[in-house]
Coordinates of N, CA, C and O in Angstrom, one line a residue:
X1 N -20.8 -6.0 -0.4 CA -20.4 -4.6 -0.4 C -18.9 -4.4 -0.3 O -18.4 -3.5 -1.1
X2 N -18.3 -4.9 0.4 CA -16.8 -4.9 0.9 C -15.8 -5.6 -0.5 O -14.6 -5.5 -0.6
X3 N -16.5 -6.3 -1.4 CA -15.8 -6.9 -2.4 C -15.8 -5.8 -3.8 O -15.2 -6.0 -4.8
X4 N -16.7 -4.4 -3.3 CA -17.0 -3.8 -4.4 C -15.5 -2.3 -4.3 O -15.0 -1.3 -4.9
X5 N -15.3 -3.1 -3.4 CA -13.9 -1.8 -2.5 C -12.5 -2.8 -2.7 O -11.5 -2.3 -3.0
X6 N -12.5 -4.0 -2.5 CA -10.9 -5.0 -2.4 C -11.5 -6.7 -2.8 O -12.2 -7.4 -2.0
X7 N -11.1 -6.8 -4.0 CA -11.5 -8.1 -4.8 C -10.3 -9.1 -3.9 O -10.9 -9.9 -3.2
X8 N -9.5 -9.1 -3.8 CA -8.7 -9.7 -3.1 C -8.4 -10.5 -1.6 O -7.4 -10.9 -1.1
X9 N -10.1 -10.5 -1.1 CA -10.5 -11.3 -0.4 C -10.9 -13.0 0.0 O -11.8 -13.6 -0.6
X10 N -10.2 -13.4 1.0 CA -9.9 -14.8 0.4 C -11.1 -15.0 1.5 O -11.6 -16.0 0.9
X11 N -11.8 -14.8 2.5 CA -13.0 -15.6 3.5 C -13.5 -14.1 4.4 O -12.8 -13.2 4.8
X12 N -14.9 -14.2 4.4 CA -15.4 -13.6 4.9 C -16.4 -14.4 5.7 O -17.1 -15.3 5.3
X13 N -16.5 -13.7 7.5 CA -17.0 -14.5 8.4 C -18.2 -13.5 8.9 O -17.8 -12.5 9.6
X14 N -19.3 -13.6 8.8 CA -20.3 -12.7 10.1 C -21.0 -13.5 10.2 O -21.4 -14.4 9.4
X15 N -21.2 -12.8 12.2 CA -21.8 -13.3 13.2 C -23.3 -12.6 13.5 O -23.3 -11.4 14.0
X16 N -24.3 -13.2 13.3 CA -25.5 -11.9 13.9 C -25.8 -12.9 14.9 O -26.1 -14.1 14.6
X17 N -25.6 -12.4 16.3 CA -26.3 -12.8 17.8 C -27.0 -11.5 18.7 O -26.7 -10.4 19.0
X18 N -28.1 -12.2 18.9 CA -29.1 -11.6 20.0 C -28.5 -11.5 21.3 O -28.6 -12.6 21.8
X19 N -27.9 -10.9 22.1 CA -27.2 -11.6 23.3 C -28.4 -10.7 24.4 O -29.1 -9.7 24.1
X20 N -28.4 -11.3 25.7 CA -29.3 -10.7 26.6 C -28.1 -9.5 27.2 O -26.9 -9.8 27.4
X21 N -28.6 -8.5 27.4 CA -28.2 -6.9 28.0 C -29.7 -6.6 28.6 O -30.9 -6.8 28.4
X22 N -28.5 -5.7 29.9 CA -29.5 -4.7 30.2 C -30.1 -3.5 29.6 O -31.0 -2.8 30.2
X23 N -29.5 -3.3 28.3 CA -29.1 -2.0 27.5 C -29.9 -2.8 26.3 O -29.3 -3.5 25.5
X24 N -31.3 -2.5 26.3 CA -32.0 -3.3 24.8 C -31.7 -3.0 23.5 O -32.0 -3.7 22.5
X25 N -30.9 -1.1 23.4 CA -30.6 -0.8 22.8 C -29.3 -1.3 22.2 O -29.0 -0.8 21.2
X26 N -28.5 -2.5 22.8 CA -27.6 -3.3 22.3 C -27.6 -4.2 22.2 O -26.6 -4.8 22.6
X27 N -28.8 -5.3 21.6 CA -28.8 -6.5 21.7 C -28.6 -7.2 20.4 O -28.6 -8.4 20.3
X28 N -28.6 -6.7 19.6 CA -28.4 -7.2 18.5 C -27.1 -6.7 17.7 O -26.9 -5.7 17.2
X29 N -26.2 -8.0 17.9 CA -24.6 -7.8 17.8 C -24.5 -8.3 16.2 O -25.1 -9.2 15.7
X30 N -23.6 -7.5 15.5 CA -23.4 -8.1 14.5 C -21.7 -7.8 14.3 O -21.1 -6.8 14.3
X31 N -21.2 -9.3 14.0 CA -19.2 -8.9 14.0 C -18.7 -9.8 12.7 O -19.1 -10.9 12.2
X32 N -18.0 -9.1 12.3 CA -17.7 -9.8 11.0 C -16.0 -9.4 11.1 O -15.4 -8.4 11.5
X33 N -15.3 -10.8 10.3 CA -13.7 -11.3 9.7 C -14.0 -11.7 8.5 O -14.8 -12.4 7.9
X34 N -13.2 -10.8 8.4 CA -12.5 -10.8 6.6 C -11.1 -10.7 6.5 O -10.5 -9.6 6.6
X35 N -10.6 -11.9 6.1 CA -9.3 -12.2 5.9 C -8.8 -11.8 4.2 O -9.5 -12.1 3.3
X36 N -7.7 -11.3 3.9 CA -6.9 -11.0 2.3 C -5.2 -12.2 2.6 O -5.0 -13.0 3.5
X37 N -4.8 -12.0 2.0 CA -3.5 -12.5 1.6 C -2.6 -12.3 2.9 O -2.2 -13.1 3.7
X38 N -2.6 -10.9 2.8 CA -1.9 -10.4 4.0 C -2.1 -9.6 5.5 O -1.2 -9.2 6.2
X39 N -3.4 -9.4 5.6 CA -4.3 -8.9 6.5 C -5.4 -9.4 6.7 O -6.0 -10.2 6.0
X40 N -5.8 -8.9 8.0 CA -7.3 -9.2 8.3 C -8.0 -8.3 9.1 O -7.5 -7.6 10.0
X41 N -9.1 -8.2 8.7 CA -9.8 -7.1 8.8 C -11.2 -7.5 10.2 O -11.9 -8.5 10.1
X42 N -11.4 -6.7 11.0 CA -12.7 -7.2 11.8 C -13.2 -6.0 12.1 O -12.6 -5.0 12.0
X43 N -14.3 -6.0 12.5 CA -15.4 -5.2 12.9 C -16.5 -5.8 13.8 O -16.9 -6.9 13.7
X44 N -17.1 -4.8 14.6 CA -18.2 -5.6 15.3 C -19.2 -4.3 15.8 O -18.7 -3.2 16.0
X45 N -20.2 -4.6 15.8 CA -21.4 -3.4 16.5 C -22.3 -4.0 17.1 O -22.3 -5.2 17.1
X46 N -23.4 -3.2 17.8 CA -24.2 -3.6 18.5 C -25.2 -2.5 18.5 O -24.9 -1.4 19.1
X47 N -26.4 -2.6 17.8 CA -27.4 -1.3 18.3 C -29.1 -2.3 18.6 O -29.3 -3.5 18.8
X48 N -29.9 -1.5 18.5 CA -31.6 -2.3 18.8 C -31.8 -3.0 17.6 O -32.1 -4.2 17.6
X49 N -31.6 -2.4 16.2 CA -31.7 -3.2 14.7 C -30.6 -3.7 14.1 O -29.6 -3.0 13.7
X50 N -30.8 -5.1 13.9 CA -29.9 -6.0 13.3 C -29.6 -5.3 12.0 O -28.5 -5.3 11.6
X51 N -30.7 -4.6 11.1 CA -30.2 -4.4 9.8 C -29.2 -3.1 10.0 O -28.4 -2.7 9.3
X52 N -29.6 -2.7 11.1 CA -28.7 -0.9 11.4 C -27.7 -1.6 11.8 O -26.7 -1.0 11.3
X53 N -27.2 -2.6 12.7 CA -25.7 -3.3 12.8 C -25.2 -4.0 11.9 O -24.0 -4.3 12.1
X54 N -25.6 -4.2 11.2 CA -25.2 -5.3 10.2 C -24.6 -4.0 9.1 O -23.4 -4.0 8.6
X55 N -25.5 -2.8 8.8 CA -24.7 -1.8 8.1 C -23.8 -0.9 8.6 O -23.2 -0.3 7.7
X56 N -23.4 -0.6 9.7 CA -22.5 -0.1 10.6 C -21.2 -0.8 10.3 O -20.2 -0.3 9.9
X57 N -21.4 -2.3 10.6 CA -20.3 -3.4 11.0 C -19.9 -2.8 9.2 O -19.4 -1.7 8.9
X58 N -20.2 -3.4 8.5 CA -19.5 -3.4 6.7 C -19.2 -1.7 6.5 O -18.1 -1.5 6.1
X59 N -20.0 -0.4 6.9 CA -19.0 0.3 6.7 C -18.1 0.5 7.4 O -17.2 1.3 7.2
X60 N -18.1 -0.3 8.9 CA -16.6 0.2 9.3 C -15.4 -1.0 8.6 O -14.2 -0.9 8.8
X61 N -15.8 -1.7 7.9 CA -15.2 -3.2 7.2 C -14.7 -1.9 6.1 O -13.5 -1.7 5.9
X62 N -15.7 -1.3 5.5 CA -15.2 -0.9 4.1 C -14.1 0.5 4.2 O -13.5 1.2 3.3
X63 N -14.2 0.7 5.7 CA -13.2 2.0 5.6 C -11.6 1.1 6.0 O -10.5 1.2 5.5
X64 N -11.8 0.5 6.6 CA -10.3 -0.9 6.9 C -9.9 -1.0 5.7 O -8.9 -0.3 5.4
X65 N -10.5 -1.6 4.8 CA -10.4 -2.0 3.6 C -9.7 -1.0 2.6 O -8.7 -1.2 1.9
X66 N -10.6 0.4 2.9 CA -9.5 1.3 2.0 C -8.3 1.7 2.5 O -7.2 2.1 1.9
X67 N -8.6 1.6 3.9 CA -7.0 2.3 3.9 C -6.4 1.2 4.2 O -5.3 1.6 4.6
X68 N -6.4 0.0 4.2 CA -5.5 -0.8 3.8 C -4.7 -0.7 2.3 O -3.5 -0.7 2.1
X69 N -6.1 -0.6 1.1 CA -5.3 -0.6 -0.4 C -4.1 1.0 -0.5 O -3.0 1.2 -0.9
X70 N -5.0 1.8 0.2 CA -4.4 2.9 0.6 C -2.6 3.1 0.7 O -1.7 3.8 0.1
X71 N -2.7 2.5 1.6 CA -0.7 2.1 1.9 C -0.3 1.4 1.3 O 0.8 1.6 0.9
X72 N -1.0 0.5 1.0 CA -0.8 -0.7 -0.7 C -0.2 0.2 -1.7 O 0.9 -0.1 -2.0
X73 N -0.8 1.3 -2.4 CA -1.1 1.7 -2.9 C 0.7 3.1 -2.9 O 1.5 3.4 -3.8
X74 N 0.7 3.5 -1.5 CA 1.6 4.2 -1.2 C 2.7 2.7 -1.1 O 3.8 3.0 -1.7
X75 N 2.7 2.0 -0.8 CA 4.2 1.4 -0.5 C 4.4 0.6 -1.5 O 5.6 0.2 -1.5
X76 N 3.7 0.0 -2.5 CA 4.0 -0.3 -3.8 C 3.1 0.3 -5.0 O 2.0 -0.1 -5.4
X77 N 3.7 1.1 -5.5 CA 3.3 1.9 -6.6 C 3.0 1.1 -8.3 O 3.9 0.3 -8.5
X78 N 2.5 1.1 -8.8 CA 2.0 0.5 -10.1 C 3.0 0.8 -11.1 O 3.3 2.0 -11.1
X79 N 3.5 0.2 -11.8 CA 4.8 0.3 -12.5 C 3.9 0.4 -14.0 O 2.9 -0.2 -14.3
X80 N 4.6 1.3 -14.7 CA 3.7 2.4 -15.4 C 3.6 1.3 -16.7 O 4.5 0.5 -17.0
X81 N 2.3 1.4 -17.4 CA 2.0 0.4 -18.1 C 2.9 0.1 -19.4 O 3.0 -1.0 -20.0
X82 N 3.6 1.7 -19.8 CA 3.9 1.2 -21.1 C 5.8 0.2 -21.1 O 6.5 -0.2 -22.0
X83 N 5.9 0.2 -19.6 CA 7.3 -0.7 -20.0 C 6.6 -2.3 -19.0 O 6.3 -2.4 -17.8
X84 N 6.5 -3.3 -19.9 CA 6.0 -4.4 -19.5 C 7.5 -5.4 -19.5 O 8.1 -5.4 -20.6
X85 N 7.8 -5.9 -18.6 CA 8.8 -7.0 -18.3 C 8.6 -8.0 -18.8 O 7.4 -8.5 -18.5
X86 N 9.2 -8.8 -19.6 CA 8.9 -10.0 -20.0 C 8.9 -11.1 -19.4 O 9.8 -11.1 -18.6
X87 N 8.1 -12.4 -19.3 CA 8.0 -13.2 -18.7 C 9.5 -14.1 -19.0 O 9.9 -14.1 -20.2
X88 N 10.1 -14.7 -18.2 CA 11.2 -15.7 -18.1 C 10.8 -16.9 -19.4 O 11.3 -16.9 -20.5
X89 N 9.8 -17.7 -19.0 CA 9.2 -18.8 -20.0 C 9.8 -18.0 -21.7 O 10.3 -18.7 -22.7
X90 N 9.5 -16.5 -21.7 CA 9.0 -16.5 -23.1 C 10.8 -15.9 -23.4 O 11.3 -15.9 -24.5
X91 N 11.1 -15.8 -22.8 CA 12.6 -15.3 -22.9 C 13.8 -16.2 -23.8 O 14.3 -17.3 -23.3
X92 N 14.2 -15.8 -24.9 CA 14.6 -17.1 -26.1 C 16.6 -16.4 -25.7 O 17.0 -15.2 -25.4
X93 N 17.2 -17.6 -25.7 CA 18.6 -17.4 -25.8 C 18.9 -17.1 -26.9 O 18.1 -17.5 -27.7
X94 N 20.2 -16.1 -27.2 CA 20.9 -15.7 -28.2 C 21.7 -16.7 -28.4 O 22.1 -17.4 -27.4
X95 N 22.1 -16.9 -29.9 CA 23.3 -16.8 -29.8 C 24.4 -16.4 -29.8 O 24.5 -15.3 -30.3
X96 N 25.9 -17.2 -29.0 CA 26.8 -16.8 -28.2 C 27.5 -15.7 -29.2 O 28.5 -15.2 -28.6
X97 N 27.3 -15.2 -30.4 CA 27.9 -14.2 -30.9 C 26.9 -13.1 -30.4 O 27.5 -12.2 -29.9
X98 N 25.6 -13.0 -30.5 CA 24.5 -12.1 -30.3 C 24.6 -12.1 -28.6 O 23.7 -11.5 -28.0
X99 N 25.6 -12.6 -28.0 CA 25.0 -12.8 -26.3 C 26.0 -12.0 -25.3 O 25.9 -11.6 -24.1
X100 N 26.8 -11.9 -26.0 CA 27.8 -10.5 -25.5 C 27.5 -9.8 -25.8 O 26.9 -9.6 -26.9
X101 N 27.8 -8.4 -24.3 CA 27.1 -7.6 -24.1 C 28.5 -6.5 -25.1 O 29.7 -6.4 -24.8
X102 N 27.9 -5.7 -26.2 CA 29.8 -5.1 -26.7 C 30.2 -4.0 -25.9 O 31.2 -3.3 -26.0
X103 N 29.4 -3.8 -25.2 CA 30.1 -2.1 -23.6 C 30.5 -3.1 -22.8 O 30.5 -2.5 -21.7
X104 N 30.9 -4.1 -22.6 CA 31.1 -5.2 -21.5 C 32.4 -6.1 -21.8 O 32.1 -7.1 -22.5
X105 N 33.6 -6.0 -21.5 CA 34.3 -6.7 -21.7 C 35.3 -7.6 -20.4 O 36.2 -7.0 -19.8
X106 N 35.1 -8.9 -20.2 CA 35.4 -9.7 -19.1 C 37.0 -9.8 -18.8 O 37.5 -10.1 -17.6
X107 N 37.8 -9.6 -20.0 CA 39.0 -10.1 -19.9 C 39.7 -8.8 -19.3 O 39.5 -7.6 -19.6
X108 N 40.7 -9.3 -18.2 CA 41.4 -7.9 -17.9 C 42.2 -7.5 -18.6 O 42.9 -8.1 -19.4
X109 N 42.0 -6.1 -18.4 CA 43.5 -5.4 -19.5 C 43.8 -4.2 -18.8 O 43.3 -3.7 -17.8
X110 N 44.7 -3.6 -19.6 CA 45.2 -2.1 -18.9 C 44.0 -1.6 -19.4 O 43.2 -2.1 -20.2
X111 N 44.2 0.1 -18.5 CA 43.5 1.4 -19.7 C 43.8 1.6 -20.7 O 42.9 2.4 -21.1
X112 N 44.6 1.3 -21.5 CA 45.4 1.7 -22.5 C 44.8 0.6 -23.6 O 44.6 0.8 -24.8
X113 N 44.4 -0.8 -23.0 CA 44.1 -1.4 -24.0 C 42.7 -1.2 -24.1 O 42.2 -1.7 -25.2
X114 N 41.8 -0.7 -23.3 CA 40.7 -0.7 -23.3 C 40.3 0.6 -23.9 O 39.4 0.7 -24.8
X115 N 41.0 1.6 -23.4 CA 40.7 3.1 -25.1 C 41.0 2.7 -25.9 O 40.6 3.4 -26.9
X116 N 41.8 1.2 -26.6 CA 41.8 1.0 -27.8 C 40.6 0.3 -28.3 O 40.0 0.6 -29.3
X117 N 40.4 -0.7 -27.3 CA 38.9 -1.4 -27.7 C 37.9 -0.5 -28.3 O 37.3 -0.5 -29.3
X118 N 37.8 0.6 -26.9 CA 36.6 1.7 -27.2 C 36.7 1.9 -28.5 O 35.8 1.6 -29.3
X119 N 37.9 2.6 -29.2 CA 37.9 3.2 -30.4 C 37.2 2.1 -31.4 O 36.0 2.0 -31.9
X120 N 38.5 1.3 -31.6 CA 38.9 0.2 -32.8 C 36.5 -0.2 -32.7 O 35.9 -0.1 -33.8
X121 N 35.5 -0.5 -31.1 CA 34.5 -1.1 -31.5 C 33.4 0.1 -31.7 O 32.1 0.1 -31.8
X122 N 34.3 1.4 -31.8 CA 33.3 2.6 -31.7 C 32.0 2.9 -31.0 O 30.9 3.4 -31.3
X123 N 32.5 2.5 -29.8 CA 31.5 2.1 -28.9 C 31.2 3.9 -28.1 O 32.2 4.7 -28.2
X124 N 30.0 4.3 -27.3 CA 30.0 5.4 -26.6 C 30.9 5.3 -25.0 O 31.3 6.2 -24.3
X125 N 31.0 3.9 -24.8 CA 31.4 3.8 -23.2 C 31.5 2.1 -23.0 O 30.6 1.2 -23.2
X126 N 33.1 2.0 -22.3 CA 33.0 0.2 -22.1 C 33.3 0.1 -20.9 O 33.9 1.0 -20.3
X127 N 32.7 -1.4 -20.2 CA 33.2 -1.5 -19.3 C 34.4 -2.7 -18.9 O 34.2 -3.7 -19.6
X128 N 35.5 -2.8 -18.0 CA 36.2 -3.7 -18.4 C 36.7 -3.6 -16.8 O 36.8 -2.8 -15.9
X129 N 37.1 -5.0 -16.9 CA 37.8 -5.2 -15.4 C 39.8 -4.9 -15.8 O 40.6 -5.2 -16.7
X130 N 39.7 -4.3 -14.7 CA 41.2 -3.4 -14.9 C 42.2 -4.8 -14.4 O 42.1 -5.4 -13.4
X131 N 43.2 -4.9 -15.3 CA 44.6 -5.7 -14.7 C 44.8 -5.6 -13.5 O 44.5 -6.3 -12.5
X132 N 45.7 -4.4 -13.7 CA 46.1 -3.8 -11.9 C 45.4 -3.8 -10.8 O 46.1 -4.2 -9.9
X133 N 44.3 -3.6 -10.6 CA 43.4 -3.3 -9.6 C 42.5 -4.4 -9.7 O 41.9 -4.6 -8.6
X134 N 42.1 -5.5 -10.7 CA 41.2 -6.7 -10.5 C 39.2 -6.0 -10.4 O 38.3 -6.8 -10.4
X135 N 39.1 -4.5 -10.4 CA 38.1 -4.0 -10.4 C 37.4 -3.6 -11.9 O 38.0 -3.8 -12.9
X136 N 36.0 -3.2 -11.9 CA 35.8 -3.2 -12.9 C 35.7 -1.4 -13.0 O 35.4 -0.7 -12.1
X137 N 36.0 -1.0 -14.1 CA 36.4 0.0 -14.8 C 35.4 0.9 -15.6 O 34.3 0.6 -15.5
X138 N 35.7 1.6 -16.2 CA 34.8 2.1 -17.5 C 35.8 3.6 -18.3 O 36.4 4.6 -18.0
X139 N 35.4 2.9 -19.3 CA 36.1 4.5 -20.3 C 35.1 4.8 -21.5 O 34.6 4.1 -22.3
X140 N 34.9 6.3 -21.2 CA 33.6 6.1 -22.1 C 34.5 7.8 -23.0 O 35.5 8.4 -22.6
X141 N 34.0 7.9 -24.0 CA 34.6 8.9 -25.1 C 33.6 10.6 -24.9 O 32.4 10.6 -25.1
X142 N 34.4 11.7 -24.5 CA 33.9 13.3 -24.3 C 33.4 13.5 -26.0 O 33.5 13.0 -27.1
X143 N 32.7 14.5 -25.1 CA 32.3 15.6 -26.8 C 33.6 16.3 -27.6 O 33.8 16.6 -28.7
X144 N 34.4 16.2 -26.5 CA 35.5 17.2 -27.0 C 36.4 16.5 -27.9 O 37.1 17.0 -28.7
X145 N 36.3 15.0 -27.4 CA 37.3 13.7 -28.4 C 38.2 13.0 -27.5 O 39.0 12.2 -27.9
X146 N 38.0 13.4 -26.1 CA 38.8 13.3 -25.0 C 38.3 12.3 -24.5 O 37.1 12.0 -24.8
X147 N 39.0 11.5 -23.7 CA 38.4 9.5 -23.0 C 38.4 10.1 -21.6 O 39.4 10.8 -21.2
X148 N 37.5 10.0 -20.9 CA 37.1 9.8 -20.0 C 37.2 8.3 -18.8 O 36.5 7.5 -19.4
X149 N 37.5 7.9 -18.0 CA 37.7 7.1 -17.2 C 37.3 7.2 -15.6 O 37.5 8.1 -14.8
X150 N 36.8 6.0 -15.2 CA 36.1 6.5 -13.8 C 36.4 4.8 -13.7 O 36.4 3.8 -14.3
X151 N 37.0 5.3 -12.2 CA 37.2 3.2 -11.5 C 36.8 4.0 -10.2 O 36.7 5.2 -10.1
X152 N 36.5 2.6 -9.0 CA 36.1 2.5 -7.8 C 37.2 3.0 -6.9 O 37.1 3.0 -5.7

């Protein structure tokens, strides 16, 4: 029943014991562990019928269960299907002409040479580590025809 709520169950443990009470209406205990990856779940009851404890114990197992996926659910969210990440294995190198990034330039320079790059590679926006300051930079081109520049 509990697997029809969280596949992700690695051992499930129940106990059905008769135990002597003075209370006949509790003698038939039924407790059950169920362990996942990163939780564990238990429950235990006790009434006169083993099958009425035995269904008590699993739905209180199957309410653990949801609201465990529940916060699952809230604290890692499902990353929406249509952008899939590529696996590393299948990931093929460029070559070193194709492997530069062209908004990305490593060598330092002034601003001055770097609005020229922008132009001369007709690029929307580059980034470039500045001479003077040893930081990385960026100059990207306005609607108006005006360069724009933003450093740290």
């Amino acid at each position: 029943k509990v697997l029809n709520f969280f596949d992700g169950l690695i051992d499930i443990v129940i106990e059905l014991d008769i135990v002597d009470s003075s209370n006949d209406n509790e003698r038939q205990v039924v407790s059950a562990t169920a362990k996942a990856p990163h939780a564990l779940f238990r429950a235990e009851f006790a009434s006169h019928d083993m099958y009425a404890s035995v269904d008590h114990v699993m739905d209180k197992l199957i309410v653990q269960v949801k609201k465990y996926r529940e916060k699952q659910r809230d604290h890692h969210p499902d990353q929406p299907k249509s952008i899939a990440k590529p696996k590393r294995d299948n990931l093929k190198k460029l070559p070193h002409s194709q492997d530069v990034d062209p908004h990305y330039d490593s060598t330092p320079m002034s601003i001055d040479q770097a609005i020229q790059l922008l132009a001369n590679r007709q690029l929307p926006f580059l980034m470039f580590k500045n001479i003077k300051s040893g930081e990385c930079n960026l100059v990207y081109g306005l609607k108006n025809g005006n360069i724009g520049h933003i450093e740290p």
